[in-house]
Amino acid sequence: IRRSPRSTLFPYTTLFRSVASGGDHMISVDGIIESNYRDCTWGVFVRSEFDMVDYFFMIDNEGFFMLTGSTDNDAARYLGNIDSGSHPAIVWDGSNNITAVAEGNQVEFYVNGELVTTHTSNNDFASEFGLIVWGGEGVSAINRFDNLLVRIK
């Protein structure tokens, strides 16, 4: 786990792989949050750079998701928040599978096999991806992951 040097809002990431410039990729992982607190999220990031997590999709333990973009263009258009809301595919306080597919400038995010949101990225050249976890100030949580699958085109 590394702390992102340019972000304090979502500070903990795990980088899995750099793929060739613009390389298409998919990451899928099962995860669960064990916490008595409600201010916890986990997810994946795609189409990012070594020193900046550009696109991250996260779910919390209350059935909500968020897709955030931190590129200059996304931050100017969406204030960073591209899409968010609740989705029936997300299991509250239980294990969920998140899958992200990045092909060209298109990114798709699935939870438990159901498409939750899509986005056209501004940086189809960025090749970093991995896991990301976050907890509010003073919150303690254990995040467990299993069945990690990565495919690179």
Coordinates of N, CA and C in Angstrom, one line a residue, residues 42-114:
W42 N -14.3 1.5 -0.6 CA -13.2 0.8 -1.2 C -13.5 0.7 -2.7
G43 N -12.5 0.5 -3.5 CA -12.8 0.3 -5.0 C -11.5 0.2 -5.8
V44 N -11.7 0.6 -7.0 CA -10.6 0.4 -8.0 C -10.3 1.7 -8.7
F45 N -9.1 1.9 -9.1 CA -8.8 3.0 -10.0 C -8.2 2.5 -11.3
V46 N -8.5 3.3 -12.4 CA -8.0 3.0 -13.7 C -7.6 4.2 -14.4
R47 N -7.0 4.1 -15.6 CA -6.6 5.2 -16.4 C -5.9 6.3 -15.6
S48 N -5.0 5.9 -14.8 CA -4.3 6.8 -13.9 C -2.8 6.8 -14.2
E49 N -2.1 7.7 -13.5 CA -0.7 7.9 -13.7 C 0.0 7.6 -12.4
F50 N 1.3 7.4 -12.4 CA 2.0 6.9 -11.2 C 1.8 7.8 -10.0
D51 N 1.8 9.1 -10.3 CA 1.7 10.1 -9.1 C 0.3 10.7 -9.0
M52 N -0.7 10.2 -9.7 CA -2.0 10.7 -9.6 C -3.1 9.7 -9.9
V53 N -4.0 9.5 -9.0 CA -5.1 8.6 -9.3 C -6.2 9.4 -10.0
D54 N -6.3 9.1 -11.3 CA -7.2 10.0 -12.2 C -8.7 9.6 -12.1
Y55 N -9.0 8.3 -12.2 CA -10.4 7.8 -12.2 C -10.5 6.7 -11.2
F56 N -11.4 7.0 -10.2 CA -11.6 5.9 -9.2 C -13.1 5.7 -9.0
F57 N -13.4 4.4 -8.8 CA -14.8 4.0 -8.6 C -14.8 3.3 -7.2
M58 N -15.6 3.8 -6.3 CA -15.7 3.2 -5.0 C -17.1 2.9 -4.6
I59 N -17.2 2.0 -3.6 CA -18.5 1.7 -3.0 C -18.3 1.8 -1.5
D60 N -19.5 2.0 -0.8 CA -19.4 2.1 0.6 C -20.2 0.9 1.2
N61 N -20.3 0.9 2.5 CA -21.0 -0.2 3.2 C -22.4 0.1 3.4
E62 N -23.0 1.1 2.7 CA -24.4 1.4 2.8 C -25.1 1.5 1.4
G63 N -24.4 0.8 0.4 CA -25.1 0.7 -0.9 C -24.9 1.8 -1.9
F64 N -23.9 2.7 -1.6 CA -23.7 3.8 -2.5 C -22.4 3.6 -3.3
F65 N -22.4 4.2 -4.5 CA -21.2 4.2 -5.3 C -20.8 5.6 -5.7
M66 N -19.6 5.8 -6.1 CA -19.1 7.1 -6.6 C -18.0 6.9 -7.7
L67 N -18.1 7.6 -8.8 CA -17.1 7.6 -9.8 C -16.5 9.0 -9.7
T68 N -15.2 9.2 -9.5 CA -14.6 10.5 -9.4 C -13.5 10.6 -10.4
G69 N -13.4 11.7 -11.0 CA -12.3 12.0 -11.9 C -11.5 13.2 -11.4
S70 N -10.2 13.0 -11.4 CA -9.3 14.1 -10.9 C -8.5 14.7 -11.9
T71 N -8.7 14.4 -13.2 CA -8.0 15.1 -14.3 C -8.5 16.6 -14.3
D72 N -7.7 17.5 -14.8 CA -8.1 18.9 -14.8 C -9.4 19.1 -15.5
N73 N -9.6 18.4 -16.6 CA -10.8 18.5 -17.4 C -12.1 18.0 -16.6
D74 N -11.9 16.8 -16.0 CA -13.0 16.3 -15.2 C -13.3 17.2 -14.0
A75 N -12.3 17.7 -13.3 CA -12.5 18.5 -12.1 C -13.2 19.8 -12.5
A76 N -12.9 20.3 -13.7 CA -13.5 21.6 -14.1 C -15.0 21.3 -14.5
R77 N -15.3 20.2 -15.2 CA -16.7 19.9 -15.6 C -17.6 19.4 -14.5
Y78 N -17.1 18.5 -13.7 CA -17.9 17.8 -12.7 C -17.5 18.1 -11.3
L79 N -16.6 19.0 -11.0 CA -16.0 19.2 -9.7 C -15.5 17.9 -9.1
G80 N -15.1 17.0 -10.1 CA -14.5 15.8 -9.7 C -15.5 14.6 -9.5
N81 N -16.8 15.0 -9.2 CA -17.8 13.9 -9.1 C -18.5 13.7 -10.4
I82 N -18.1 12.6 -11.0 CA -18.7 12.3 -12.3 C -20.1 11.6 -12.2
D83 N -20.2 10.7 -11.3 CA -21.4 10.0 -11.1 C -21.5 9.4 -9.7
S84 N -22.6 9.4 -9.1 CA -22.7 8.8 -7.7 C -24.2 8.5 -7.5
G85 N -24.4 7.6 -6.5 CA -25.8 7.3 -6.1 C -25.8 5.9 -5.5
S86 N -27.1 5.4 -5.3 CA -27.2 4.1 -4.8 C -27.5 3.1 -5.9
H87 N -27.2 1.9 -5.7 CA -27.5 0.9 -6.8 C -27.9 -0.4 -6.1
P88 N -28.9 -1.1 -6.6 CA -29.4 -2.3 -6.0 C -28.4 -3.5 -6.1
A89 N -27.4 -3.4 -6.9 CA -26.4 -4.5 -7.0 C -25.4 -4.5 -5.9
I90 N -25.3 -3.4 -5.1 CA -24.3 -3.3 -4.0 C -24.9 -4.0 -2.8
V91 N -24.2 -4.9 -2.2 CA -24.6 -5.6 -1.0 C -24.2 -4.8 0.2
W92 N -25.1 -4.4 1.0 CA -24.8 -3.6 2.2 C -24.0 -4.5 3.2
D93 N -23.0 -4.0 3.8 CA -22.2 -4.7 4.8 C -21.9 -6.2 4.4
G94 N -21.6 -6.4 3.2 CA -21.3 -7.8 2.7 C -20.2 -7.7 1.6
S95 N -19.9 -8.9 1.1 CA -18.9 -9.0 0.0 C -19.5 -8.5 -1.3
N96 N -18.7 -7.8 -2.0 CA -19.1 -7.3 -3.4 C -17.9 -7.5 -4.3
N97 N -18.2 -7.7 -5.6 CA -17.2 -7.8 -6.6 C -17.3 -6.5 -7.4
I98 N -16.2 -5.9 -7.6 CA -16.1 -4.7 -8.5 C -15.2 -5.1 -9.7
T99 N -15.7 -4.8 -10.9 CA -14.9 -5.0 -12.1 C -14.9 -3.7 -12.9
A100 N -13.7 -3.3 -13.3 CA -13.5 -2.1 -14.1 C -12.9 -2.5 -15.4
V101 N -13.4 -2.0 -16.5 CA -12.9 -2.3 -17.9 C -12.5 -1.0 -18.5
A102 N -11.3 -0.9 -19.0 CA -10.8 0.3 -19.7 C -10.4 -0.1 -21.1
E103 N -11.1 0.4 -22.1 CA -10.8 0.1 -23.5 C -10.8 1.5 -24.2
G104 N -9.7 1.8 -24.7 CA -9.5 3.2 -25.3 C -9.9 4.2 -24.3
N105 N -10.8 5.2 -24.7 CA -11.1 6.2 -23.7 C -12.4 5.8 -23.0
Q106 N -13.0 4.6 -23.2 CA -14.2 4.2 -22.5 C -13.8 3.4 -21.2
V107 N -14.5 3.7 -20.1 CA -14.3 3.0 -18.9 C -15.7 2.5 -18.4
E108 N -15.8 1.3 -18.0 CA -17.1 0.7 -17.5 C -16.8 0.2 -16.1
F109 N -17.8 0.3 -15.2 CA -17.7 -0.2 -13.9 C -18.9 -1.0 -13.5
Y110 N -18.6 -2.2 -13.0 CA -19.6 -3.2 -12.7 C -19.5 -3.5 -11.2
V111 N -20.7 -3.8 -10.6 CA -20.7 -4.3 -9.2 C -21.6 -5.6 -9.3
N112 N -20.9 -6.7 -8.8 CA -21.6 -8.0 -8.8 C -22.2 -8.4 -10.1
G113 N -21.5 -8.0 -11.2 CA -21.9 -8.4 -12.6 C -22.9 -7.4 -13.2
E114 N -23.3 -6.4 -12.5 CA -24.3 -5.5 -13.1 C -23.5 -4.1 -13.4

